[in-house]
XYZ file of C-alpha atoms in Angstrom:
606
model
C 49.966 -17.582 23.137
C 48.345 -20.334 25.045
C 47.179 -18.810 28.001
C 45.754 -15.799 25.686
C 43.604 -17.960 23.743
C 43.016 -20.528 27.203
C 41.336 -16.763 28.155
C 39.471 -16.162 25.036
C 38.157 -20.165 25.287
C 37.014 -19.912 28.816
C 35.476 -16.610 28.332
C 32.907 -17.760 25.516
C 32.177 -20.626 27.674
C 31.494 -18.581 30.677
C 29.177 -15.937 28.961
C 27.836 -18.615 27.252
C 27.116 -21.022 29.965
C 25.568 -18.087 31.524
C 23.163 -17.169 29.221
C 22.173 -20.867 29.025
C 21.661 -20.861 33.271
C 19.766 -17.327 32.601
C 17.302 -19.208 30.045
C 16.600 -22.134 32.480
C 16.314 -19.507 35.322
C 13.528 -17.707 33.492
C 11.776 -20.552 32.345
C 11.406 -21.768 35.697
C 11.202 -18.752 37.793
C 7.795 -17.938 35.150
C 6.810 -21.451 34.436
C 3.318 -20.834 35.685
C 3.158 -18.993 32.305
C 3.652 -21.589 30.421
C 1.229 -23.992 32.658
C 3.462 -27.159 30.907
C 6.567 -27.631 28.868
C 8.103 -30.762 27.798
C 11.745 -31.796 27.636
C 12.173 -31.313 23.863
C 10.179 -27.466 24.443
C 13.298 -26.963 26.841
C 15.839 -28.164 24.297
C 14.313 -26.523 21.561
C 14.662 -23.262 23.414
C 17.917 -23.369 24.492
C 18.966 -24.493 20.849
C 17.242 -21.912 18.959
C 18.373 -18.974 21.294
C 22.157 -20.038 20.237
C 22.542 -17.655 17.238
C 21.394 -14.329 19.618
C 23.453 -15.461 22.493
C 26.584 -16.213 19.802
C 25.801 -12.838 18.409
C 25.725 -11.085 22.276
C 29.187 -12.928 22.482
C 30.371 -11.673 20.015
C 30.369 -8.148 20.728
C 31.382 -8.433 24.396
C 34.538 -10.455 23.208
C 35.329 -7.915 20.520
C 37.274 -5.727 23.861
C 39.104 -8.434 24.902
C 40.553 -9.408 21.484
C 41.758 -5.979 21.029
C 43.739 -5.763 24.308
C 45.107 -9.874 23.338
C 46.346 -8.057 20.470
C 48.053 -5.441 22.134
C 49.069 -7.315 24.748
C 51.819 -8.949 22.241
C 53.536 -5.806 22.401
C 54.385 -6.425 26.172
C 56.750 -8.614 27.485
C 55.236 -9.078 30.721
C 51.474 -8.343 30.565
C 49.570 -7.576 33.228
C 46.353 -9.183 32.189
C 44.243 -9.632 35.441
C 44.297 -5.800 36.484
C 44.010 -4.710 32.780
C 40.426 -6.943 32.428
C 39.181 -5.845 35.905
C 37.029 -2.791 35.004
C 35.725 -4.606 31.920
C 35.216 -7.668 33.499
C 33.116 -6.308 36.765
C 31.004 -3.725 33.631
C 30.038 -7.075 31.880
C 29.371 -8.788 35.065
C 26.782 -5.544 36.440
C 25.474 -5.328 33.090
C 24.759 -8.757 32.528
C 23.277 -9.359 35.901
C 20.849 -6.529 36.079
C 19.590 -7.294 32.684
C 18.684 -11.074 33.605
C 17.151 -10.008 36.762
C 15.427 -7.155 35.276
C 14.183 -8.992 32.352
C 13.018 -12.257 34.411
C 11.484 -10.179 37.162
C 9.004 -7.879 34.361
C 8.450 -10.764 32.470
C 5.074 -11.450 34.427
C 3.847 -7.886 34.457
C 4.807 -6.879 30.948
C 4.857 -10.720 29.200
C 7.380 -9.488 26.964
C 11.188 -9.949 26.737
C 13.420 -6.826 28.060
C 13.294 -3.827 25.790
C 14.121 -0.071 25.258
C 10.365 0.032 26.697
C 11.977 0.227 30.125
C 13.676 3.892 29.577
C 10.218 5.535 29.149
C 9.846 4.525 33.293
C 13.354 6.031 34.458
C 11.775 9.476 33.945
C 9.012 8.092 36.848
C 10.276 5.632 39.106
C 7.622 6.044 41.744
C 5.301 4.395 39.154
C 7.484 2.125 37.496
C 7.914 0.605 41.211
C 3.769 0.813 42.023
C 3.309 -2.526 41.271
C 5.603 -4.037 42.854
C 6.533 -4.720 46.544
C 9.505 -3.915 48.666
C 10.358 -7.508 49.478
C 10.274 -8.077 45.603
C 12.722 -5.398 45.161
C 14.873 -6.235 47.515
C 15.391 -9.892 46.509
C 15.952 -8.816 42.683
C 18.833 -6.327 43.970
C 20.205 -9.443 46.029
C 20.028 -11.429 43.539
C 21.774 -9.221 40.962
C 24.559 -8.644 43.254
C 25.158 -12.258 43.830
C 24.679 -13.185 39.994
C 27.223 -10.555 39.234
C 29.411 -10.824 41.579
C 29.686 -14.769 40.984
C 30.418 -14.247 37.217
C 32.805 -11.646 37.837
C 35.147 -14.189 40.224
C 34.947 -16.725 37.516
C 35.582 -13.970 34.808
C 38.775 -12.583 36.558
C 39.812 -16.440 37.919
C 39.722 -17.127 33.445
C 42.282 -14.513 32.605
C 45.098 -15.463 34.322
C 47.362 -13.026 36.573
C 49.612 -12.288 33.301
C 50.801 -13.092 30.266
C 54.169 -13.523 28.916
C 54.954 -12.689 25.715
C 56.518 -15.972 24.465
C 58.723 -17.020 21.572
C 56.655 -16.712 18.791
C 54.268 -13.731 19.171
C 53.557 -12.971 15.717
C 52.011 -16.040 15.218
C 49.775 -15.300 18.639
C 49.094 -11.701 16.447
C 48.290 -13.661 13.728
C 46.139 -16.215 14.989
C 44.394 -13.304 16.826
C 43.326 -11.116 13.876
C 41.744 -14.074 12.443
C 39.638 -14.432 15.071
C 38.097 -10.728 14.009
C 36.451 -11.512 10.526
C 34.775 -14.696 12.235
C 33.763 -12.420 15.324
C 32.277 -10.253 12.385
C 30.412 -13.107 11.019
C 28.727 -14.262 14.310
C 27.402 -10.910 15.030
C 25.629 -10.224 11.515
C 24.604 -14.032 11.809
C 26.646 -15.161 8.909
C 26.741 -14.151 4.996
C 23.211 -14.187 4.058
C 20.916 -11.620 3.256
C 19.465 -11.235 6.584
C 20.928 -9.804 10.176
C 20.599 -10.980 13.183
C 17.418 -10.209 14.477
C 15.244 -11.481 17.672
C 12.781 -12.819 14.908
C 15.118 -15.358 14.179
C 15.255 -17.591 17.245
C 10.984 -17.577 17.363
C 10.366 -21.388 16.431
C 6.921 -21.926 18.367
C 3.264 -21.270 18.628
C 3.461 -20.498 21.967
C 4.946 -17.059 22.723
C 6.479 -17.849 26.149
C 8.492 -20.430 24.315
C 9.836 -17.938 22.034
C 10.630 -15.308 24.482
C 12.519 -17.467 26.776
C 14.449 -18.394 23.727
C 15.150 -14.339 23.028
C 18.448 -13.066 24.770
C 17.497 -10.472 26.799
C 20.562 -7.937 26.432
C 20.528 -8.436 22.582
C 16.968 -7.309 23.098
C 17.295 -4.572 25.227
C 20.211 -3.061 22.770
C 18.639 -3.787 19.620
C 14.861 -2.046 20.338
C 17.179 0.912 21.437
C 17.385 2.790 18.164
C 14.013 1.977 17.817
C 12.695 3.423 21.056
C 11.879 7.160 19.766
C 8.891 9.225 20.400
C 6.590 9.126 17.870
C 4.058 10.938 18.636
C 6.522 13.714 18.392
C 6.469 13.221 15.021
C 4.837 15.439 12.360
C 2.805 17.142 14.536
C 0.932 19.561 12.182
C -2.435 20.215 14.233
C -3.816 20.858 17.394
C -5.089 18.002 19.070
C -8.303 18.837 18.445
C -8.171 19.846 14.620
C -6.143 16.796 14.016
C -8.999 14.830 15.358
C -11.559 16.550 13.237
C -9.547 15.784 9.814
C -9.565 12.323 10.482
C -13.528 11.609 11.848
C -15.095 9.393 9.407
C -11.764 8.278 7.510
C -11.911 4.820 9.394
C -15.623 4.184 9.487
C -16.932 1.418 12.620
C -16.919 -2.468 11.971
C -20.295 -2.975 9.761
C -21.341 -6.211 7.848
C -20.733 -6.864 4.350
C -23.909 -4.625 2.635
C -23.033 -7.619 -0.399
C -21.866 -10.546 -0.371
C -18.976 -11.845 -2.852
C -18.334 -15.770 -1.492
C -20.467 -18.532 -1.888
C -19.030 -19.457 1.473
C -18.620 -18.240 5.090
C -15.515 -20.497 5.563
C -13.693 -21.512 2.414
C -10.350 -22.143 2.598
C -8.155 -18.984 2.166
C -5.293 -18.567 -0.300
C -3.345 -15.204 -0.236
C -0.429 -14.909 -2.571
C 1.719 -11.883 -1.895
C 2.727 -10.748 -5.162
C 5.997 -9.102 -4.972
C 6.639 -5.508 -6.305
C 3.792 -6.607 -8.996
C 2.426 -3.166 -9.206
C -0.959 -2.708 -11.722
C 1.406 -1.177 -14.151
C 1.801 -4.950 -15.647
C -1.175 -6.127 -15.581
C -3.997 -5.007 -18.330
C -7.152 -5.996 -16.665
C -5.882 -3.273 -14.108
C -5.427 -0.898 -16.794
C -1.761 -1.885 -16.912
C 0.526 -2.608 -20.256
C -1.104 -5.865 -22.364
C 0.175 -9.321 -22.923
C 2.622 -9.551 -19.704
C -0.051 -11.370 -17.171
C -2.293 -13.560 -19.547
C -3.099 -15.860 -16.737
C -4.122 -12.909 -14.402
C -6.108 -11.286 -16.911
C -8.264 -14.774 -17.295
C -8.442 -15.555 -14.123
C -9.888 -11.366 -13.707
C -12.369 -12.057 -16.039
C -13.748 -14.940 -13.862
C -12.780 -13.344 -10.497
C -13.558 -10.391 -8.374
C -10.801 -7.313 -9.400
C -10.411 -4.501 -6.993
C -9.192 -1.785 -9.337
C -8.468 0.592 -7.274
C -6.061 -0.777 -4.797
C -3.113 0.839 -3.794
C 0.232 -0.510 -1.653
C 0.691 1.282 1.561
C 4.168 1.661 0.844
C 7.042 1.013 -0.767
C 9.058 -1.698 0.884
C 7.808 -5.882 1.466
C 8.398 -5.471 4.923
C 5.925 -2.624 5.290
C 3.727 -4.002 2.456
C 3.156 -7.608 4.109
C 2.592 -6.349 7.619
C -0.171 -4.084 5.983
C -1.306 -6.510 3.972
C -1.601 -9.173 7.425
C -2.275 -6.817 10.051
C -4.532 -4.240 8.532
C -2.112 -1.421 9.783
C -0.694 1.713 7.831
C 2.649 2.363 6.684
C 5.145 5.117 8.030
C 7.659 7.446 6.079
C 10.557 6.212 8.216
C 9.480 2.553 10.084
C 10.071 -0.616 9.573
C 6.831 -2.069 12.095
C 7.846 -5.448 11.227
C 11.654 -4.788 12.605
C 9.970 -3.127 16.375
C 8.931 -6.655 18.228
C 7.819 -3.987 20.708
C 5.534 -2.831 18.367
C 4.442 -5.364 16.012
C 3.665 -7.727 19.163
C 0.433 -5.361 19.819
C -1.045 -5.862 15.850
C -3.589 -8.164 15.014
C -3.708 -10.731 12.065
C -5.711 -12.067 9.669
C -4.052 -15.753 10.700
C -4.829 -14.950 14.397
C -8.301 -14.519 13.720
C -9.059 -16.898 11.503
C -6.784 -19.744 13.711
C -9.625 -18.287 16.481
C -12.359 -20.063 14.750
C -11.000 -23.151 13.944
C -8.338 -22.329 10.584
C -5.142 -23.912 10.354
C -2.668 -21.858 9.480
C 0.771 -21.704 7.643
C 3.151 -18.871 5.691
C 5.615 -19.883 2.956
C 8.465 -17.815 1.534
C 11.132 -19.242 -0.794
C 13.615 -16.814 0.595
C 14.493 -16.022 4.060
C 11.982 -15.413 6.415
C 14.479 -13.620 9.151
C 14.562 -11.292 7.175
C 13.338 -7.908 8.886
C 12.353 -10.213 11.794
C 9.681 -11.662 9.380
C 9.164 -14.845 11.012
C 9.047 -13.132 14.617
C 5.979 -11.260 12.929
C 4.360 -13.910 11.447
C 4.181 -16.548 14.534
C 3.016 -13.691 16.991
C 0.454 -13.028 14.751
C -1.173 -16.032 14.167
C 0.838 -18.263 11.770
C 1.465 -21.766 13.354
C 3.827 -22.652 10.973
C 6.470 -20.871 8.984
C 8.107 -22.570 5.718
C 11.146 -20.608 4.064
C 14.399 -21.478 2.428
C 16.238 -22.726 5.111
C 13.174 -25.726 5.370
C 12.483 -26.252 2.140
C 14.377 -28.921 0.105
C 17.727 -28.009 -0.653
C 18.017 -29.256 -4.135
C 15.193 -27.010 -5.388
C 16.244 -24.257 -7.956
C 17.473 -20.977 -6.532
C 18.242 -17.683 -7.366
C 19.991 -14.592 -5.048
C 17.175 -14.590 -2.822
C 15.807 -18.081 -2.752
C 13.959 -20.511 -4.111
C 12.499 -19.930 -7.764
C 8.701 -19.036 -7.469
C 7.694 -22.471 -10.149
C 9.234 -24.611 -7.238
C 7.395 -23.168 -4.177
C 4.242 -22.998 -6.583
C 4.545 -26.931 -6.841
C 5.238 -27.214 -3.102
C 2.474 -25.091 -2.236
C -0.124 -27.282 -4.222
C 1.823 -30.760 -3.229
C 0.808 -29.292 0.436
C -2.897 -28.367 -0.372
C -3.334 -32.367 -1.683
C -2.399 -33.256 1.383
C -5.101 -31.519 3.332
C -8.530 -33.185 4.328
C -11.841 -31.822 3.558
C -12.717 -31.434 7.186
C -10.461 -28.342 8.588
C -10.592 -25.473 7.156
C -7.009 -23.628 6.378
C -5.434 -20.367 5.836
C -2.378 -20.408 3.543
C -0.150 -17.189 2.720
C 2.317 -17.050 0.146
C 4.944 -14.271 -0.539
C 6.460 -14.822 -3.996
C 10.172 -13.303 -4.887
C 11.057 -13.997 -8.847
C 9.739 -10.486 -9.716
C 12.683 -9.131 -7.842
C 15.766 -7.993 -8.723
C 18.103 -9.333 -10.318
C 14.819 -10.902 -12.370
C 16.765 -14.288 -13.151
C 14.483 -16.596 -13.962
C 13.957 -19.924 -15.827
C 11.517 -18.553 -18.158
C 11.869 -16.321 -21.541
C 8.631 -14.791 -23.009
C 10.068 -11.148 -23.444
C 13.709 -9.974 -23.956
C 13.526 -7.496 -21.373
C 14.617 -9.289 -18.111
C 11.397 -6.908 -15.855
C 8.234 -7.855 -18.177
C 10.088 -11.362 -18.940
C 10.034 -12.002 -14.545
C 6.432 -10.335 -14.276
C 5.520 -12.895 -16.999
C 7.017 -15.908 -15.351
C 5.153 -15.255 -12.279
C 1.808 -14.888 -14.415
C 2.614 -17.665 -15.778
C 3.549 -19.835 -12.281
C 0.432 -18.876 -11.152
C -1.943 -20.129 -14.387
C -0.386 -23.026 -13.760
C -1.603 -23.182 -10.024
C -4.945 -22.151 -10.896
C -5.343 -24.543 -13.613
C -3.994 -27.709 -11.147
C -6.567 -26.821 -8.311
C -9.508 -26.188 -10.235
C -8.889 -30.125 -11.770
C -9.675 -31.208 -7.686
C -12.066 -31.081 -5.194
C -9.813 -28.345 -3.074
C -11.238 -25.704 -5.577
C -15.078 -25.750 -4.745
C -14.190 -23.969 -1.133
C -11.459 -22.609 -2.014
C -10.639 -18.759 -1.992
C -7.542 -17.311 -4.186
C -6.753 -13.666 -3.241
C -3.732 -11.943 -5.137
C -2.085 -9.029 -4.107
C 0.688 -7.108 -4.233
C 3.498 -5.974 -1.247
C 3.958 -2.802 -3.424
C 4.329 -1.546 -6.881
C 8.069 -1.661 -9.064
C 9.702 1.695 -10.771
C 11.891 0.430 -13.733
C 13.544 4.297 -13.142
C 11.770 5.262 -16.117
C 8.570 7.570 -16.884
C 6.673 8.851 -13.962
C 8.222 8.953 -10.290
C 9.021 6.397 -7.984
C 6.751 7.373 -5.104
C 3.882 8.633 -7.726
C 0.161 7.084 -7.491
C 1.164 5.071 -11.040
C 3.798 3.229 -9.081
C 1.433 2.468 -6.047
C -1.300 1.190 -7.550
C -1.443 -2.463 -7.689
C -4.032 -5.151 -8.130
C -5.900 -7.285 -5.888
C -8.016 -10.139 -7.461
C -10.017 -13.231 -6.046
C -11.180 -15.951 -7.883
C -11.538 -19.832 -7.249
C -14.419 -22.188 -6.276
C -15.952 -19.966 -3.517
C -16.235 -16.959 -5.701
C -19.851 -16.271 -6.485
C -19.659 -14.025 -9.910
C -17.369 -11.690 -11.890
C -17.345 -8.477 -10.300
C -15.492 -5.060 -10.758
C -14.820 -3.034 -7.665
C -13.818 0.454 -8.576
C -13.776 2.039 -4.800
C -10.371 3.526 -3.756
C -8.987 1.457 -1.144
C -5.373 0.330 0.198
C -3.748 -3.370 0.599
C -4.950 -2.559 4.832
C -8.280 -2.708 3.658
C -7.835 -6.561 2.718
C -8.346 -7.404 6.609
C -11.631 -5.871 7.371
C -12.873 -6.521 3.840
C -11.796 -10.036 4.251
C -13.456 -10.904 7.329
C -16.567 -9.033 7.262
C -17.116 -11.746 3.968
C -16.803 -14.786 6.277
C -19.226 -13.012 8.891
C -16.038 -12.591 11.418
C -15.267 -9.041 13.497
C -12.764 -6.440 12.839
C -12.985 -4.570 15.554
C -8.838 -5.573 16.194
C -8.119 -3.877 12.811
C -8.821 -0.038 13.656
C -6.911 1.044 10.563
C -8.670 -1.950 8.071
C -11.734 -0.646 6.278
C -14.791 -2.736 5.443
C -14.727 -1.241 1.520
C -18.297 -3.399 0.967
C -19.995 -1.718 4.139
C -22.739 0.546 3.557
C -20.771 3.123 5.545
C -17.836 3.322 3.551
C -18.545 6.534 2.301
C -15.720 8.329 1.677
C -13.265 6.093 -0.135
C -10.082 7.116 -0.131
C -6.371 5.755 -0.650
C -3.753 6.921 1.892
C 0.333 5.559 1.686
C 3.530 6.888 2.482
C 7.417 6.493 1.185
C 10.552 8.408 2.664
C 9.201 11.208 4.183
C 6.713 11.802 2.429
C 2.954 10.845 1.429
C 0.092 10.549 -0.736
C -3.607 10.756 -0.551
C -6.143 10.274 -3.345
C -9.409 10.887 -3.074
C -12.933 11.454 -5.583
C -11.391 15.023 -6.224
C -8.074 13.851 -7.052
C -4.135 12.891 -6.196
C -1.867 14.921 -3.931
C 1.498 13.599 -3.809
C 3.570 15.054 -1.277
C 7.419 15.228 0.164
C 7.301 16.472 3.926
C 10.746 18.360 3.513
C 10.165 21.714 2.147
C 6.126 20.528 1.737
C 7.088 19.730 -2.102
C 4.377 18.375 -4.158
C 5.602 15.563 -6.471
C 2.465 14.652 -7.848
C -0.917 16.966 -7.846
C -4.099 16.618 -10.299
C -6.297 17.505 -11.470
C -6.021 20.262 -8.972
C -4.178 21.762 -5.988
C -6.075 20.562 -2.994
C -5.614 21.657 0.832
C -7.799 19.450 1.915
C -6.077 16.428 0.941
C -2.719 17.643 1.952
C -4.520 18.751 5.246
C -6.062 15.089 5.673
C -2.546 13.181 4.422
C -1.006 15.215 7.325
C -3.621 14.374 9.613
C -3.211 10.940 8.981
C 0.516 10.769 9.596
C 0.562 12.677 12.989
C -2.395 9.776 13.918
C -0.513 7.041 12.784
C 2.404 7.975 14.597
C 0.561 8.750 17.598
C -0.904 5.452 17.418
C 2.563 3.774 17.242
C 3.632 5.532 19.846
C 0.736 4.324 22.289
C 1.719 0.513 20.770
């Protein structure tokens, strides 16, 4: 049994030393990158790259503990041959991905992907930019890498293994090694799964790639890598393009002007699933959101906002990045992809913002935090940061104790700087436990509690001097069915509310144009006198050339499109209409298609 789990021991450390001599390698080989990088940025990467490497290991070593386990069966076990082929396919692999993956990194200045696979189809160009000498040193330098892990590899195992006294104890020993393999590959028992968002830690991108194993990479963007502009292609190039002129209208200024401010600190609470439905200054049912419907009354409302889709995920990154949603993507989860967006934090950190994000739950999830830092949040504050004896439910920390953090951290701030604060809430989620009872009925009693967390907020700031430039904007990641009434993916369930109130709120207004959570980017920052041009998909709803206002989202396979002459709600499969009124209309099933074979082909160009 010894010299079976002497083999198992030394092959972890191997793979794992590797991938720790890979991450200095690339550090150093594209250190003029970086320009500097200090002892602790070195640590810090190498320490935070851990759980992907672990993960990597743990599916390589998943072979090798099935042929331990058989190998019990044999008296005499001929363990060096039986590895060979394995141990030489690791070794290739592992070596052309490191040299592949350091080489591109200054071309492409992202980690190794399934990008690379669109380029085997064309070699002569994938090779352009590149010289011979280059090429031939990477090939030299795989062979040597591999070859070099592959001696130590077959010099671990051993020539063979004897079966011993005791080998079901070896058996047993073994087969407990399989749930904890299990574990290191999801990345332990929480919520989230391992994702490449989950070793990003820095500001500074290089930092974060380096940090990114680049065969858990490669593997994972691999599902991901399809052709979307293959998808839902309804139209002719050329009709599709005519359906869609004038739905995103150019970057124009604000034609009126709703702060009293062109840089007042920014406050945007994500409100989760808090769809309209609750809320009766959006037309929703009465008495759930007291505080809301105050602070409406004082406050700006945009009543007809709608959620992009139907998921946080989705809903956040529209809400940030001023993109649409698709029927069947996760943006957020495609590092490949979300990489290329812009961000509200990334602009306004351009001009002199500080920036943060706060979550009570776990911001891996979906590769959250990967999203957030590349897009212009310096720092990221979740569960895993936050004080551990604060009150938690399934997902995280209650909302009332992140609401007390989150003003705690806004007394701290000077006058000077301004900053840029977003907050995702996650009470209003199942299994709506919270410490709070207003209403017997666990959904409306959560909704309530949140409503109420929030008063409470509003009330504490406007006491201080942080209210005068300050800017509160609440909206929702999406709207909640209770599985009751009207349909999930129905315009009822999508509409939700977006209100902003506080000090640097001029007047109560009512905004009645259709509009979608995307629009907050353009709308945002045409306010504070900033460009949009980065948001293609983010309309300026205050421009004087929003003319045609109209709400586009989508759900699973399907979409919807409102417009001044009504709602089309459509399933893709067997083009069924779920929701149409107060009449049929082509043209809005025309333009929803439109808009999902341009979205798509837009991802696809990402």
């Amino acid at each position: 049994m010894k010299d079976r789990l002497a083999y198992l021991g030394r092959f972890v450390a191997l793979i794992m030393g590797s991938f720790l001599l890979q991450k200095t390698i690339f550090i150093l080989y594209n250190y003029q990158l970086m320009g500097s990088m200090s002892c602790s940025d070195y640590l810090a990467v190498l320490w935070h790259g851990l759980s992907l490497d672990f993960a990597v290991v743990g599916y390589l070593i998943a072979l090798p503990l099935v042929l331990v386990l058989v190998s019990y069966a044999f008296s005499s076990f001929p363990a060096r041959r039986v590895f060979l082929i394995y141990h030489a396919l690791i070794a290739v692999v592992l070596s052309l991905v490191f040299i592949g993956d350091t080489g591109l990194y200054p071309f492409w200045g992202f980690k190794l992907d399934a990008t690379i696979f669109q380029y085997l189809d064309s070699p002569q160009n994938a090779f352009a930019s590149v010289s011979l000498l280059f090429l031939c040193i990477g090939i030299l330098m795989a062979v040597l890498w591999a070859g070099g892990l592959f001696f130590l590899l077959q010099r671990a195992v051993g020539k063979s293994w004897e079966r011993g006294q005791r080998p079901l104890v070896g058996v047993g020993v073994t087969l407990a090694m399989f749930p904890l393999t299990f574990l290191v590959i999801r990345g332990g028992v929480g919520r989230s799964t391992t994702n490449v968002g989950q070793v990003y830690f820095s500001q500074s991108q290089f930092l974060n790639h380096a940090a990114v194993n680049p065969l858990f990479s490669l593997v994972s963007s691999m599902d991901k890598a399809e052709d979307f502009d293959a998808e839902y292609n309804f139209f002719s190039e050329e009709e599709r393009a005519k359906l869609v002129e004038g739905l995103y209208p150019q970057e124009a200024p604000a034609a009126e002007e709703l702060l009293r401010s062109k840089r007042p600190n920014v406050l945007l609470i994500i409100l989760e699933s808090f769809g309209a439905k609750y809320i009766a200054s959006f037309g929703g049912m009465p008495g759930i959101t007291p505080n809301l419907d105050r602070l409406a009354r004082e406050g700006v409302v945009f009543s007809e906002c709608y959620a992009n889709s139907y998921r946080t995920d989705r809903g956040v990154l529209s809400t940030l990045s001023g993109y649409p949603s698709f029927p069947q993507h996760s943006v957020m989860k495609m590092p490949a992809k979300s990489r290329s967006l812009s961000g509200i934090a990334q602009v306004l950190q351009g001009v002199g913002y500080k920036t943060d994000f706060l979550y009570g739950g776990d911001a891996n999830f979906t590769n959250m935090k990967g999203y957030l830092l590349s897009t212009g949040y310096q720092r990221v504050t979740d569960d895993a940061t936050l004080a551990r004896d604060l009150p938690r439910q399934s997902w995280g920390v209650q909302d009332h104790a992140t609401f007390d953090y989150l003003y705690n951290e806004i007394m701290k701030r000077g006058e000077g700087e301004p900053w840029h604060t977003a907050f995702l809430t996650l009470s209003s989620h199942e299994p709506f436990i919270v410490p709070y009872q207003k209403f017997k009925e666990e959904v409306p009693n959560a909704f309530a509690y949140v409503d109420d967390c929030i008063g409470r907020l509003a009330d504490r700031l406007r006491k201080t001097k942080a209210w005068e430039n300050l800017l509160v904007i609440c909206v929702a990641d999406h709207g909640y069915f209770t599985g009751e009434g009207k349909g999930r993916h129905t315009s009822y369930i999508h509409h939700i509310p977006m209100l902003w109130f506080g000090g640097a709120v001029k007047e109560h207004r009512v905004i009645d144009r259709l509009m979608t959570q995307s629009d907050l980017a353009a709308t945002l920052l045409a306010q504070l006198g900033l460009s949009y041009q980065a948001f293609p998909f983010s309309r300026n709803i205050l421009a004087g050339n929003y003319t045609y206002p109209f709400a586009y989202y989508t759900f699973n396979d399907g979409f919807g499109f409102i417009d001044s002459t009504g709602v089309t709600v459509m399933e893709n499969v067997g083009a069924n209409i779920l929701e149409e009124h107060p009449a049929p209309s082509e043209e809005r099933v025309r333009r929803g298609r439109a808009l999902l074979q341009t979205t798509h082909d837009d991802l696809s160009r990402r």
